């Protein structure tokens, strides 16, 4: 058979001539001739190559020898006998075929690129290898790939067919390593949960899982085939010249020298790293066997505690666990670690310096190494505690949001936190709030981490003398990534469970009227209206059903992680509809009681009223009408109200309990209708009799009244015969008689009105009684005659004999004119009555005679007459004419001044003119006495400014015009000096106000500018001048505020001069300021686009570049804003 092993052809087998199916051996030969076997059949080693069939090698000697062809003949038992390793030159590539001829390899890599160079002859290490740039490494990689392609060549179509045949057909499933159990779950863990839980994707998920399994099997088959074909002899045996090349993977390393640093690090670790020390191993062993399961939070105990609990109690429970774990680490673990150090002192005792002058660096490093190991273990405990703490909440990662109505069967896990639903104001809130719940979780994460802080190092156990030193195991900081991730995960899980409680509160939305008081307001509004009893019943039933509904609400509401305790709020809410229903019932009871009481009172009033005895006709008629109205209308209305009371009673019987008073009141009310009706018949008969008596009495009164009117007329006729007596006392007696008669006439008017009223009450025709008005008309002329006569006698005596200077000429003239007109009319009216006519004409003549004295009265009783006028008039008449305060008019008439009347009238007219001018001047001065300037504070400068001067300026202009007009009058000479002084004062006020307002306007414009230190530094001369103006201004305003009366303010010393000087300086300052701004615009032409105010705003704050920001749009086209950096 050996000759066939080396032959390329299979041995020739004779085929049966029979028509039967070929034998099994023949079929094997046929198949092996076309596709030689790839794997070793019946081997315990999975996927062993067929080439191992001819060798007697152990699995260790044969596994992976295709990757290292020089190890094909390697025998493990022979390794001990060899003193040096075989070289590649004395070991052939394969026994089965000579090494093939390969193309020349690519140029060698630079020295030291992939391997360490040997030391030179002097024993000094060569220089570090030269680093290659990334592009050089890419070039070398591409050259190596080209070399491999030249070696292997391009596969033919037959090569590809045989290659894929071996992959898909020649490897049995038992030769494949099964897919790891966590392989498919790891793939699924990278998918979104909604994709895994969505039933619509179930078939797609099954297809993808099957596809992953097929891809895995194909990859395993391909890996086995690629491994076998690494051997060139197998390529030849399997009749495959070349196989497809995999997609090249290009990797590079950083182009930096690394060999020396790596060597030094290797040596340093060998000499100074104590991680392999027995003590370290024992520390790890102690941790793994005893303390690795210690957690800051015992999740099992936490779940076994009384959950759900209040968040504050949960916080206390977790803190208790953390304290217990800390105490375990501090009192037990650190002590056990110290005991390990004592037991294995031989492993580190040699590191302790023997003398005081020896270095303790090694022993410090040893303990630092132990401390680092313990810190890693503590970190592991903290990390695992955080993981467990997060896993504790991961049970509730689905959250508690729900659609539709709440169903407590949806949440099967025991809740952790119990929140109270409380009423705060008019809103439902959680206690504690959600934000506080987040804060508690945040604090617990920090407490878990901090419970591992400040744990003592093992040196404190070994060396008690170090108690004073602060030597602690490094702990996990609060800002560590694992802490941050745990905090974020825990808070995220917590927040997922916020939606449910908030949504559950929506269940109480329909009870908002009970919470915010609107239900109570609606009840108040309902009770304020007059509603039917049926509506009261519906309202009461509504609130009672609300009460029953609230009592059926769940008191505890599990919502996954959170459970709501709604007992208190349910009880509170359930009370409110009950209170509102009771309020309606109580209101209805009170309303019913009050209405019944009022209705009974009305019945009582009716019964009392119908039995009254009228005192007069008016009361009689009213009572008749009342009885008629009550018996025909009111009685039936009250009966309807009784029926309404019956309805209210039927409604209340279902909800309320009545007191004895209510029962008595109801009985009384329902008995009134039958009792009141007979009363009306008795009252009507009685009132009919009374009416007949009253009508007879009224007729008698009317007849007596007519007789009384005739008596009064006879009394008036007596005045037709009376003549005016000479005695004033007689006149007064007659007037008294007229006044008495007037009273009687007024009484007759009232009596006539009374009779007419009674006639109207009885519905008779009203008697007009024209005699009443005739009495008044016939009496009135005599009343005027005698009254005017008395008035003239009294006034004439006063005019003629009273103090002459107290008379008012205008009033005297008006009174005597009225008297004359009255007597003139009366004399004409008394045409057929000689005595009254004669009396009227006598008084008229006396009034006319006194009228001749009016010109003298108008001259001498003029209020403008002064001593100078009396002197002039005395000079005219030739004697002293000035009267004393008691001089009467009769004395003045005795002088016979009629012949001087024309001259005296001229003097009186001049005196009147002068008096008018004097009064006008006094009036102007009086008006200015109360005129005040109005001042307002200006910003925070401490200085006030003048405001609201329009009214003052209008008044000033008006008075100046009046004063100048008065000065031009020919009658001003007596007080010309005063009017001239007043004019000068008004002109001064006008000048001061003009300069004052001008100065103020300019000062207000310049003050903000020269308040800037930058402007003062750039314009020193203008700044000095403005300082002078500012001082003047502050002095003037300070004095003005002390007394703001206008005439006092303008009386300041040299006020006008200071204001004029200030205005002159301000004009110079403005010229300098304009020149300064023009200079700045010439330096930077963009400033021409800005106004003076805008430019000054920039220049006044040169240290603040941001002040230019608002003006960029004007200066530069296309620039709106700049971002300034620090």
CSV table of C-alpha atoms in Angstrom, one decimal, residues 586-798:
chain,number,residue,atom,x,y,z
A,586,UNK,CA,-79.3,72.9,57.8
A,587,UNK,CA,-79.8,75.8,55.5
A,588,UNK,CA,-83.0,74.3,54.2
A,589,UNK,CA,-84.2,73.6,57.7
A,590,UNK,CA,-83.4,77.1,58.8
A,591,UNK,CA,-84.9,78.6,55.7
A,592,UNK,CA,-88.1,76.5,56.1
A,593,UNK,CA,-88.3,77.5,59.8
A,594,UNK,CA,-87.8,81.2,58.9
A,595,UNK,CA,-90.3,81.1,56.0
A,596,UNK,CA,-92.9,79.3,58.1
A,597,UNK,CA,-92.4,81.7,61.0
A,598,UNK,CA,-92.8,84.7,58.6
A,599,UNK,CA,-95.8,83.1,57.0
A,600,UNK,CA,-97.4,82.5,60.4
A,601,UNK,CA,-96.5,86.1,61.3
A,602,UNK,CA,-98.2,87.4,58.2
A,603,UNK,CA,-101.3,85.4,59.0
A,604,UNK,CA,-101.2,86.8,62.5
A,605,UNK,CA,-100.8,90.4,61.0
A,606,UNK,CA,-103.8,89.8,58.7
A,607,UNK,CA,-106.0,88.6,61.5
A,608,UNK,CA,-105.0,91.6,63.6
A,609,UNK,CA,-105.4,94.1,60.7
A,610,UNK,CA,-108.8,93.0,59.7
A,611,UNK,CA,-110.2,93.6,63.2
A,612,UNK,CA,-108.7,97.1,63.5
A,613,UNK,CA,-110.9,100.2,64.0
A,614,UNK,CA,-110.0,103.0,61.6
A,615,UNK,CA,-109.4,106.4,63.2
A,616,UNK,CA,-110.1,108.5,60.1
A,617,UNK,CA,-111.3,108.2,56.6
A,618,UNK,CA,-107.9,107.5,55.1
A,619,UNK,CA,-107.4,104.6,57.4
A,620,UNK,CA,-111.0,103.4,56.7
A,621,UNK,CA,-110.5,103.4,53.0
A,622,UNK,CA,-107.1,101.8,53.4
A,623,UNK,CA,-108.5,99.0,55.6
A,624,UNK,CA,-111.4,98.4,53.2
A,625,UNK,CA,-108.9,98.1,50.3
A,626,UNK,CA,-106.6,95.9,52.5
A,627,UNK,CA,-109.4,93.5,53.4
A,628,UNK,CA,-110.5,93.3,49.7
A,629,UNK,CA,-106.9,92.7,48.6
A,630,UNK,CA,-106.2,90.1,51.3
A,631,UNK,CA,-109.4,88.2,50.8
A,632,UNK,CA,-109.2,88.0,47.0
A,633,UNK,CA,-105.4,87.9,46.3
A,634,UNK,CA,-103.2,87.6,49.3
A,635,UNK,CA,-105.2,84.8,50.9
A,636,UNK,CA,-104.6,82.6,47.8
A,637,UNK,CA,-100.9,83.6,47.5
A,638,UNK,CA,-100.4,82.6,51.1
A,639,UNK,CA,-102.2,79.3,50.5
A,640,UNK,CA,-99.7,78.7,47.7
A,641,UNK,CA,-96.8,79.4,50.1
A,642,UNK,CA,-98.4,76.9,52.6
A,643,UNK,CA,-98.3,74.3,49.8
A,644,UNK,CA,-94.7,75.2,49.1
A,645,UNK,CA,-93.9,74.7,52.8
A,646,UNK,CA,-95.5,71.3,52.6
A,647,UNK,CA,-93.2,70.4,49.7
A,648,UNK,CA,-90.2,71.5,51.7
A,649,UNK,CA,-91.4,69.5,54.6
A,650,UNK,CA,-91.7,66.3,52.5
A,651,UNK,CA,-88.1,66.9,51.2
A,652,UNK,CA,-86.7,67.5,54.7
A,653,UNK,CA,-88.4,64.4,56.1
A,654,UNK,CA,-86.0,62.2,54.1
A,655,UNK,CA,-82.8,64.0,55.4
A,656,UNK,CA,-83.4,66.0,58.6
A,657,UNK,CA,-84.6,65.6,62.1
A,658,UNK,CA,-87.1,68.3,63.4
A,659,UNK,CA,-87.1,70.0,66.7
A,660,UNK,CA,-90.2,70.5,68.9
A,661,UNK,CA,-90.3,74.1,67.8
A,662,UNK,CA,-90.3,73.1,64.1
A,663,UNK,CA,-93.1,70.6,64.7
A,664,UNK,CA,-95.2,73.2,66.6
A,665,UNK,CA,-94.6,75.8,63.9
A,666,UNK,CA,-95.6,73.4,61.2
A,667,UNK,CA,-98.9,72.6,63.0
A,668,UNK,CA,-99.6,76.3,63.5
A,669,UNK,CA,-98.9,77.1,59.8
A,670,UNK,CA,-101.1,74.4,58.3
A,671,UNK,CA,-104.0,75.4,60.5
A,672,UNK,CA,-104.1,79.0,59.5
A,673,UNK,CA,-105.9,78.7,56.1
A,674,UNK,CA,-109.1,77.3,57.6
A,675,UNK,CA,-109.0,79.8,60.5
A,676,UNK,CA,-108.5,83.0,58.6
A,677,UNK,CA,-111.3,82.9,56.0
A,678,UNK,CA,-114.3,83.6,58.4
A,679,UNK,CA,-112.4,86.6,59.7
A,680,UNK,CA,-112.7,88.3,56.3
A,681,UNK,CA,-116.6,88.2,56.3
A,682,UNK,CA,-116.9,89.8,59.8
A,683,UNK,CA,-114.4,92.5,58.9
A,684,UNK,CA,-116.2,93.5,55.6
A,685,UNK,CA,-119.6,94.0,57.4
A,686,UNK,CA,-118.0,96.1,60.1
A,687,UNK,CA,-116.1,98.3,57.5
A,688,UNK,CA,-119.3,98.9,55.4
A,689,UNK,CA,-121.0,100.5,58.5
A,690,UNK,CA,-118.0,102.6,59.2
A,691,UNK,CA,-117.9,104.0,55.6
A,692,UNK,CA,-121.5,105.3,55.8
A,693,UNK,CA,-120.7,107.2,59.0
A,694,UNK,CA,-117.5,108.7,57.5
A,695,UNK,CA,-119.3,109.9,54.3
A,696,UNK,CA,-121.9,111.8,56.3
A,697,UNK,CA,-119.3,113.5,58.4
A,698,UNK,CA,-117.3,114.6,55.3
A,699,UNK,CA,-120.4,116.4,53.8
A,700,UNK,CA,-120.9,118.4,57.0
A,701,UNK,CA,-117.2,119.4,57.0
A,702,UNK,CA,-117.4,120.7,53.5
A,703,UNK,CA,-120.3,123.0,54.3
A,704,UNK,CA,-118.6,124.4,57.4
A,705,UNK,CA,-115.4,125.1,55.3
A,706,UNK,CA,-117.3,127.3,52.9
A,707,UNK,CA,-118.6,129.4,55.8
A,708,UNK,CA,-115.0,129.8,57.1
A,709,UNK,CA,-113.7,131.0,53.7
A,710,UNK,CA,-116.4,133.8,53.6
A,711,UNK,CA,-115.3,135.0,57.0
A,712,UNK,CA,-111.6,135.3,55.8
A,713,UNK,CA,-112.7,137.3,52.8
A,714,UNK,CA,-114.7,139.7,54.9
A,715,UNK,CA,-111.6,140.3,57.0
A,716,UNK,CA,-109.5,141.1,53.9
A,717,UNK,CA,-112.1,143.6,52.8
A,718,UNK,CA,-111.4,145.7,55.9
A,719,UNK,CA,-108.0,146.6,54.5
A,720,UNK,CA,-109.6,148.4,51.6
A,721,UNK,CA,-110.7,151.2,53.8
A,722,UNK,CA,-107.5,151.6,55.8
A,723,UNK,CA,-105.1,154.5,55.0
A,724,UNK,CA,-101.4,154.6,55.8
A,725,UNK,CA,-100.9,156.1,59.3
A,726,UNK,CA,-98.0,158.4,60.2
A,727,UNK,CA,-96.9,156.4,63.2
A,728,UNK,CA,-94.6,153.5,62.5
A,729,UNK,CA,-96.0,151.5,65.4
A,730,UNK,CA,-99.5,151.7,63.8
A,731,UNK,CA,-97.9,150.3,60.6
A,732,UNK,CA,-96.3,147.4,62.5
A,733,UNK,CA,-99.8,146.6,64.0
A,734,UNK,CA,-101.4,146.4,60.6
A,735,UNK,CA,-98.6,144.2,59.3
A,736,UNK,CA,-99.1,141.9,62.3
A,737,UNK,CA,-102.8,141.6,61.4
A,738,UNK,CA,-101.8,140.7,57.8
A,739,UNK,CA,-99.4,138.0,59.1
A,740,UNK,CA,-102.2,136.5,61.3
A,741,UNK,CA,-104.5,136.6,58.3
A,742,UNK,CA,-101.9,134.9,56.2
A,743,UNK,CA,-101.6,132.0,58.7
A,744,UNK,CA,-105.4,131.6,58.6
A,745,UNK,CA,-105.3,131.4,54.8
A,746,UNK,CA,-102.5,128.8,54.9
A,747,UNK,CA,-104.7,126.8,57.4
A,748,UNK,CA,-107.6,127.0,55.0
A,749,UNK,CA,-105.4,125.6,52.2
A,750,UNK,CA,-104.5,122.7,54.3
A,751,UNK,CA,-108.1,122.1,55.3
A,752,UNK,CA,-109.2,122.3,51.7
A,753,UNK,CA,-106.5,119.8,50.7
A,754,UNK,CA,-107.7,117.5,53.5
A,755,UNK,CA,-111.3,117.6,52.3
A,756,UNK,CA,-110.2,117.0,48.7
A,757,UNK,CA,-108.2,114.0,49.9
A,758,UNK,CA,-111.1,112.4,51.6
A,759,UNK,CA,-113.3,113.0,48.6
A,760,UNK,CA,-110.7,111.2,46.5
A,761,UNK,CA,-110.7,108.4,49.0
A,762,UNK,CA,-114.4,108.0,48.7
A,763,UNK,CA,-114.1,108.4,44.9
A,764,UNK,CA,-116.3,111.5,44.8
A,765,UNK,CA,-115.9,114.4,42.5
A,766,UNK,CA,-113.3,116.8,44.0
A,767,UNK,CA,-114.5,120.2,45.1
A,768,UNK,CA,-112.2,122.9,43.6
A,769,UNK,CA,-112.7,125.6,46.4
A,770,UNK,CA,-111.6,128.6,44.2
A,771,UNK,CA,-112.2,130.9,47.2
A,772,UNK,CA,-108.9,129.7,48.7
A,773,UNK,CA,-106.8,131.1,45.8
A,774,UNK,CA,-108.9,134.2,45.7
A,775,UNK,CA,-108.1,135.0,49.3
A,776,UNK,CA,-104.3,134.8,48.6
A,777,UNK,CA,-104.7,137.0,45.5
A,778,UNK,CA,-106.8,139.7,47.2
A,779,UNK,CA,-104.5,139.9,50.3
A,780,UNK,CA,-101.2,140.1,48.4
A,781,UNK,CA,-101.4,143.9,47.3
A,782,UNK,CA,-102.2,145.0,50.9
A,783,UNK,CA,-99.3,142.9,52.2
A,784,UNK,CA,-96.8,144.5,49.8
A,785,UNK,CA,-98.1,148.0,50.5
A,786,UNK,CA,-97.8,147.9,54.3
A,787,UNK,CA,-94.5,145.9,54.2
A,788,UNK,CA,-92.8,148.4,51.8
A,789,UNK,CA,-94.1,151.3,53.8
A,790,UNK,CA,-92.5,149.9,57.0
A,791,UNK,CA,-89.3,149.2,55.1
A,792,UNK,CA,-89.1,152.7,53.7
A,793,UNK,CA,-89.6,154.3,57.2
A,794,UNK,CA,-86.9,152.2,58.7
A,795,UNK,CA,-84.3,152.6,55.9
A,796,UNK,CA,-85.0,156.4,55.5
A,797,UNK,CA,-84.2,157.0,59.2
A,798,UNK,CA,-81.0,155.0,58.8
